[in-house]
Amino acid sequence: MRDTGEFDVSSELLAWYDRHARKMPWRVSPVDRAAGVRPDPYRVWLSEVMLQQTTVAAVRDYFMRFTTRWPTVQALAAAPDDQVMGEWAGLGYYARARNLLKCARAVAEDHDGIFPDTYDTLLDLPGIGPYTAAAISAIAFDRPETVLDGNVERVMARLYNIHDPLPGSKPALKNKAATLTPDVRPGDYAQAVMDLGATICTPKSPTCGICPLRDPCLSRKAGTQADLPRKTPKKPKPTRYGHVYIAQRNDAALLLERRPDKGLLGGMLGWPGSDWSDAPAETPPFPADWQALPGEVRHTFTHFHLILRIWTAPLPEDLAPNDLIIMDKHTFRPKVLPTVMRKALDLWLGQ
Ligand code: SF4
């Protein structure tokens, strides 16, 4: 059933989208799409991976840099890991960047550089979960998959006045979203619901007066839209602590480590340091008169807050510690570091 009462939600949303679609560098406008232009699956995939946990505004510049430097999935697949991780630095959630490369290489090697075009085949690729598979399948290949991101959840909870809290209500919201997904222009429709959630049915103060769904919207009738969607309260994040060691040679070379592939910031370069825990032991990478910098670095990850103490010492000329990297000053670029490690660099440089 696609209608809410007599109201055809998908037709109204598509008509609204034709007038108000947001312009995005990875998007084909409704006018161009009607004229036969098809989205590039590589650009759709790249944008969807970048947009996970991040806003459109934050992603735009990264997307432009990536696609200028690597205009095709084959070009990205052939890129050195460090260059890709360097371009990604600042976007966070570095496991996504590692999976991005794995996925590009799988498409290049196993699919002759052509993205598979169904939900199930997309789901087999590294780093592509149910949401991303549905989004690529709908947006790039115009298949009637149901795409459920935070914007769509909010629109569905309000349209149907669903008060069960997230995340438990996800299946019910997806069910509602699925009943509305049309066979006609499903790609534009998926983007239309997301745009409605991002521009009109916003988290705070939805502008119901200009909303194309104001007539059938049950929460607007009940006056409950500002309370929806409800969310199960999150547990407060714990705080962990750590030590970081910055050592520099007389010629300005720096001592770095590559973090293990698995785990937080996996595969990224960083300063050698302790584990991150309630009471980490001091673990300097070589014996020296390490001096603690005044101040500390604070950073928040998805599941915890981190407070780092920064220690410095001169790096002896003849020292080459096992498993660590000595990087000369011409090779070192702060952007190769993840944000938390750059904060440590900034604290050190500031003193
Ligand atoms: S009428 Fe208001 S609450 Fe309902 S979908 Fe539109 S903007 Fe959201």
JSON list of C-alpha atoms in Angstrom, two decimals, residues 102-217:
[
{"chain": "A", "resi": 102, "resn": "LYS", "atom": "CA", "xyz": [39.36, -2.98, -0.07]},
{"chain": "A", "resi": 103, "resn": "CYS", "atom": "CA", "xyz": [36.05, -2.41, -1.83]},
{"chain": "A", "resi": 104, "resn": "ALA", "atom": "CA", "xyz": [37.62, -0.42, -4.69]},
{"chain": "A", "resi": 105, "resn": "ARG", "atom": "CA", "xyz": [40.15, -3.23, -5.20]},
{"chain": "A", "resi": 106, "resn": "ALA", "atom": "CA", "xyz": [37.43, -5.90, -5.10]},
{"chain": "A", "resi": 107, "resn": "VAL", "atom": "CA", "xyz": [35.40, -4.03, -7.73]},
{"chain": "A", "resi": 108, "resn": "ALA", "atom": "CA", "xyz": [38.50, -3.47, -9.89]},
{"chain": "A", "resi": 109, "resn": "GLU", "atom": "CA", "xyz": [39.78, -7.04, -9.62]},
{"chain": "A", "resi": 110, "resn": "ASP", "atom": "CA", "xyz": [36.66, -9.20, -9.26]},
{"chain": "A", "resi": 111, "resn": "HIS", "atom": "CA", "xyz": [34.14, -7.17, -11.27]},
{"chain": "A", "resi": 112, "resn": "ASP", "atom": "CA", "xyz": [36.32, -5.66, -14.04]},
{"chain": "A", "resi": 113, "resn": "GLY", "atom": "CA", "xyz": [35.89, -2.22, -12.51]},
{"chain": "A", "resi": 114, "resn": "ILE", "atom": "CA", "xyz": [32.11, -2.26, -12.84]},
{"chain": "A", "resi": 115, "resn": "PHE", "atom": "CA", "xyz": [30.01, -1.96, -9.69]},
{"chain": "A", "resi": 116, "resn": "PRO", "atom": "CA", "xyz": [27.52, -4.81, -9.27]},
{"chain": "A", "resi": 117, "resn": "ASP", "atom": "CA", "xyz": [23.99, -3.47, -9.54]},
{"chain": "A", "resi": 118, "resn": "THR", "atom": "CA", "xyz": [21.82, -5.43, -7.09]},
{"chain": "A", "resi": 119, "resn": "TYR", "atom": "CA", "xyz": [21.38, -5.20, -3.33]},
{"chain": "A", "resi": 120, "resn": "ASP", "atom": "CA", "xyz": [22.67, -8.74, -2.70]},
{"chain": "A", "resi": 121, "resn": "THR", "atom": "CA", "xyz": [25.76, -8.46, -4.88]},
{"chain": "A", "resi": 122, "resn": "LEU", "atom": "CA", "xyz": [26.60, -5.05, -3.42]},
{"chain": "A", "resi": 123, "resn": "LEU", "atom": "CA", "xyz": [26.25, -6.49, 0.08]},
{"chain": "A", "resi": 124, "resn": "ASP", "atom": "CA", "xyz": [29.05, -8.96, -0.69]},
{"chain": "A", "resi": 125, "resn": "LEU", "atom": "CA", "xyz": [31.57, -6.14, -1.15]},
{"chain": "A", "resi": 126, "resn": "PRO", "atom": "CA", "xyz": [33.84, -5.08, 1.75]},
{"chain": "A", "resi": 127, "resn": "GLY", "atom": "CA", "xyz": [32.48, -2.24, 3.88]},
{"chain": "A", "resi": 128, "resn": "ILE", "atom": "CA", "xyz": [29.02, -2.26, 2.28]},
{"chain": "A", "resi": 129, "resn": "GLY", "atom": "CA", "xyz": [26.29, -2.97, 4.83]},
{"chain": "A", "resi": 130, "resn": "PRO", "atom": "CA", "xyz": [22.52, -3.14, 4.37]},
{"chain": "A", "resi": 131, "resn": "TYR", "atom": "CA", "xyz": [22.03, 0.65, 4.38]},
{"chain": "A", "resi": 132, "resn": "THR", "atom": "CA", "xyz": [24.78, 1.38, 1.84]},
{"chain": "A", "resi": 133, "resn": "ALA", "atom": "CA", "xyz": [23.75, -1.52, -0.42]},
{"chain": "A", "resi": 134, "resn": "ALA", "atom": "CA", "xyz": [20.17, -0.23, -0.47]},
{"chain": "A", "resi": 135, "resn": "ALA", "atom": "CA", "xyz": [21.29, 3.36, -1.07]},
{"chain": "A", "resi": 136, "resn": "ILE", "atom": "CA", "xyz": [23.61, 2.47, -3.99]},
{"chain": "A", "resi": 137, "resn": "SER", "atom": "CA", "xyz": [21.09, 0.08, -5.46]},
{"chain": "A", "resi": 138, "resn": "ALA", "atom": "CA", "xyz": [18.34, 2.72, -5.36]},
{"chain": "A", "resi": 139, "resn": "ILE", "atom": "CA", "xyz": [20.30, 5.87, -6.23]},
{"chain": "A", "resi": 140, "resn": "ALA", "atom": "CA", "xyz": [22.78, 4.49, -8.77]},
{"chain": "A", "resi": 141, "resn": "PHE", "atom": "CA", "xyz": [20.65, 1.75, -10.35]},
{"chain": "A", "resi": 142, "resn": "ASP", "atom": "CA", "xyz": [17.10, 2.97, -9.73]},
{"chain": "A", "resi": 143, "resn": "ARG", "atom": "CA", "xyz": [16.01, -0.20, -7.97]},
{"chain": "A", "resi": 144, "resn": "PRO", "atom": "CA", "xyz": [13.09, -0.04, -5.50]},
{"chain": "A", "resi": 145, "resn": "GLU", "atom": "CA", "xyz": [15.13, -0.66, -2.36]},
{"chain": "A", "resi": 146, "resn": "THR", "atom": "CA", "xyz": [14.13, 0.93, 0.94]},
{"chain": "A", "resi": 147, "resn": "VAL", "atom": "CA", "xyz": [16.77, 3.29, 2.25]},
{"chain": "A", "resi": 148, "resn": "LEU", "atom": "CA", "xyz": [16.54, 4.02, 5.97]},
{"chain": "A", "resi": 149, "resn": "ASP", "atom": "CA", "xyz": [18.91, 6.65, 7.33]},
{"chain": "A", "resi": 150, "resn": "GLY", "atom": "CA", "xyz": [18.34, 9.01, 10.27]},
{"chain": "A", "resi": 151, "resn": "ASN", "atom": "CA", "xyz": [16.40, 11.44, 8.10]},
{"chain": "A", "resi": 152, "resn": "VAL", "atom": "CA", "xyz": [14.05, 8.75, 6.82]},
{"chain": "A", "resi": 153, "resn": "GLU", "atom": "CA", "xyz": [13.55, 7.34, 10.33]},
{"chain": "A", "resi": 154, "resn": "ARG", "atom": "CA", "xyz": [12.50, 10.77, 11.54]},
{"chain": "A", "resi": 155, "resn": "VAL", "atom": "CA", "xyz": [10.09, 11.34, 8.65]},
{"chain": "A", "resi": 156, "resn": "MET", "atom": "CA", "xyz": [8.48, 7.90, 9.12]},
{"chain": "A", "resi": 157, "resn": "ALA", "atom": "CA", "xyz": [8.17, 8.26, 12.91]},
{"chain": "A", "resi": 158, "resn": "ARG", "atom": "CA", "xyz": [6.42, 11.60, 12.43]},
{"chain": "A", "resi": 159, "resn": "LEU", "atom": "CA", "xyz": [4.32, 10.71, 9.40]},
{"chain": "A", "resi": 160, "resn": "TYR", "atom": "CA", "xyz": [2.87, 7.71, 11.24]},
{"chain": "A", "resi": 161, "resn": "ASN", "atom": "CA", "xyz": [3.15, 9.17, 14.77]},
{"chain": "A", "resi": 162, "resn": "ILE", "atom": "CA", "xyz": [5.22, 6.23, 16.04]},
{"chain": "A", "resi": 163, "resn": "HIS", "atom": "CA", "xyz": [6.26, 6.72, 19.65]},
{"chain": "A", "resi": 164, "resn": "ASP", "atom": "CA", "xyz": [8.28, 3.54, 20.27]},
{"chain": "A", "resi": 165, "resn": "PRO", "atom": "CA", "xyz": [11.88, 4.66, 20.83]},
{"chain": "A", "resi": 166, "resn": "LEU", "atom": "CA", "xyz": [14.83, 4.08, 18.50]},
{"chain": "A", "resi": 167, "resn": "PRO", "atom": "CA", "xyz": [16.72, 1.87, 17.94]},
{"chain": "A", "resi": 168, "resn": "GLY", "atom": "CA", "xyz": [14.02, -0.70, 18.85]},
{"chain": "A", "resi": 169, "resn": "SER", "atom": "CA", "xyz": [11.53, 0.91, 16.47]},
{"chain": "A", "resi": 170, "resn": "LYS", "atom": "CA", "xyz": [13.80, 0.57, 13.40]},
{"chain": "A", "resi": 171, "resn": "PRO", "atom": "CA", "xyz": [12.04, -2.51, 11.97]},
{"chain": "A", "resi": 172, "resn": "ALA", "atom": "CA", "xyz": [8.62, -0.82, 12.26]},
{"chain": "A", "resi": 173, "resn": "LEU", "atom": "CA", "xyz": [9.95, 2.36, 10.64]},
{"chain": "A", "resi": 174, "resn": "LYS", "atom": "CA", "xyz": [11.59, 0.37, 7.86]},
{"chain": "A", "resi": 175, "resn": "ASN", "atom": "CA", "xyz": [8.33, -1.45, 7.30]},
{"chain": "A", "resi": 176, "resn": "LYS", "atom": "CA", "xyz": [6.49, 1.85, 6.89]},
{"chain": "A", "resi": 177, "resn": "ALA", "atom": "CA", "xyz": [9.22, 3.19, 4.60]},
{"chain": "A", "resi": 178, "resn": "ALA", "atom": "CA", "xyz": [9.03, 0.01, 2.48]},
{"chain": "A", "resi": 179, "resn": "THR", "atom": "CA", "xyz": [5.29, 0.37, 1.94]},
{"chain": "A", "resi": 180, "resn": "LEU", "atom": "CA", "xyz": [5.88, 3.86, 0.52]},
{"chain": "A", "resi": 181, "resn": "THR", "atom": "CA", "xyz": [8.80, 2.99, -1.80]},
{"chain": "A", "resi": 182, "resn": "PRO", "atom": "CA", "xyz": [7.52, 3.26, -5.38]},
{"chain": "A", "resi": 183, "resn": "ASP", "atom": "CA", "xyz": [8.49, 1.23, -8.44]},
{"chain": "A", "resi": 184, "resn": "VAL", "atom": "CA", "xyz": [8.55, 4.46, -10.43]},
{"chain": "A", "resi": 185, "resn": "ARG", "atom": "CA", "xyz": [11.71, 6.57, -9.93]},
{"chain": "A", "resi": 186, "resn": "PRO", "atom": "CA", "xyz": [12.77, 4.76, -6.73]},
{"chain": "A", "resi": 187, "resn": "GLY", "atom": "CA", "xyz": [16.21, 6.39, -6.86]},
{"chain": "A", "resi": 188, "resn": "ASP", "atom": "CA", "xyz": [14.80, 9.91, -6.90]},
{"chain": "A", "resi": 189, "resn": "TYR", "atom": "CA", "xyz": [12.26, 8.90, -4.27]},
{"chain": "A", "resi": 190, "resn": "ALA", "atom": "CA", "xyz": [14.99, 7.65, -1.88]},
{"chain": "A", "resi": 191, "resn": "GLN", "atom": "CA", "xyz": [16.77, 10.98, -2.24]},
{"chain": "A", "resi": 192, "resn": "ALA", "atom": "CA", "xyz": [13.50, 12.89, -1.88]},
{"chain": "A", "resi": 193, "resn": "VAL", "atom": "CA", "xyz": [12.73, 11.41, 1.56]},
{"chain": "A", "resi": 194, "resn": "MET", "atom": "CA", "xyz": [16.28, 12.09, 2.71]},
{"chain": "A", "resi": 195, "resn": "ASP", "atom": "CA", "xyz": [16.07, 15.68, 1.44]},
{"chain": "A", "resi": 196, "resn": "LEU", "atom": "CA", "xyz": [12.73, 16.21, 3.16]},
{"chain": "A", "resi": 197, "resn": "GLY", "atom": "CA", "xyz": [14.25, 15.05, 6.45]},
{"chain": "A", "resi": 198, "resn": "ALA", "atom": "CA", "xyz": [17.33, 17.22, 5.97]},
{"chain": "A", "resi": 199, "resn": "THR", "atom": "CA", "xyz": [15.58, 20.44, 4.94]},
{"chain": "A", "resi": 200, "resn": "ILE", "atom": "CA", "xyz": [11.96, 20.48, 6.18]},
{"chain": "A", "resi": 201, "resn": "CYS", "atom": "CA", "xyz": [11.29, 17.65, 8.61]},
{"chain": "A", "resi": 202, "resn": "THR", "atom": "CA", "xyz": [14.39, 18.65, 10.57]},
{"chain": "A", "resi": 203, "resn": "PRO", "atom": "CA", "xyz": [15.19, 17.34, 14.06]},
{"chain": "A", "resi": 204, "resn": "LYS", "atom": "CA", "xyz": [14.30, 20.64, 15.74]},
{"chain": "A", "resi": 205, "resn": "SER", "atom": "CA", "xyz": [11.46, 22.87, 14.56]},
{"chain": "A", "resi": 206, "resn": "PRO", "atom": "CA", "xyz": [10.18, 21.04, 11.47]},
{"chain": "A", "resi": 207, "resn": "THR", "atom": "CA", "xyz": [8.59, 23.50, 9.03]},
{"chain": "A", "resi": 208, "resn": "CYS", "atom": "CA", "xyz": [5.31, 21.64, 8.71]},
{"chain": "A", "resi": 209, "resn": "GLY", "atom": "CA", "xyz": [3.57, 24.59, 7.05]},
{"chain": "A", "resi": 210, "resn": "ILE", "atom": "CA", "xyz": [5.52, 24.09, 3.80]},
{"chain": "A", "resi": 211, "resn": "CYS", "atom": "CA", "xyz": [5.83, 20.31, 4.00]},
{"chain": "A", "resi": 212, "resn": "PRO", "atom": "CA", "xyz": [4.42, 18.31, 1.08]},
{"chain": "A", "resi": 213, "resn": "LEU", "atom": "CA", "xyz": [3.27, 15.65, 3.59]},
{"chain": "A", "resi": 214, "resn": "ARG", "atom": "CA", "xyz": [1.48, 18.01, 5.96]},
{"chain": "A", "resi": 215, "resn": "ASP", "atom": "CA", "xyz": [-2.00, 16.68, 5.09]},
{"chain": "A", "resi": 216, "resn": "PRO", "atom": "CA", "xyz": [-1.46, 13.00, 5.89]},
{"chain": "A", "resi": 217, "resn": "CYS", "atom": "CA", "xyz": [1.10, 13.59, 8.68]}
]
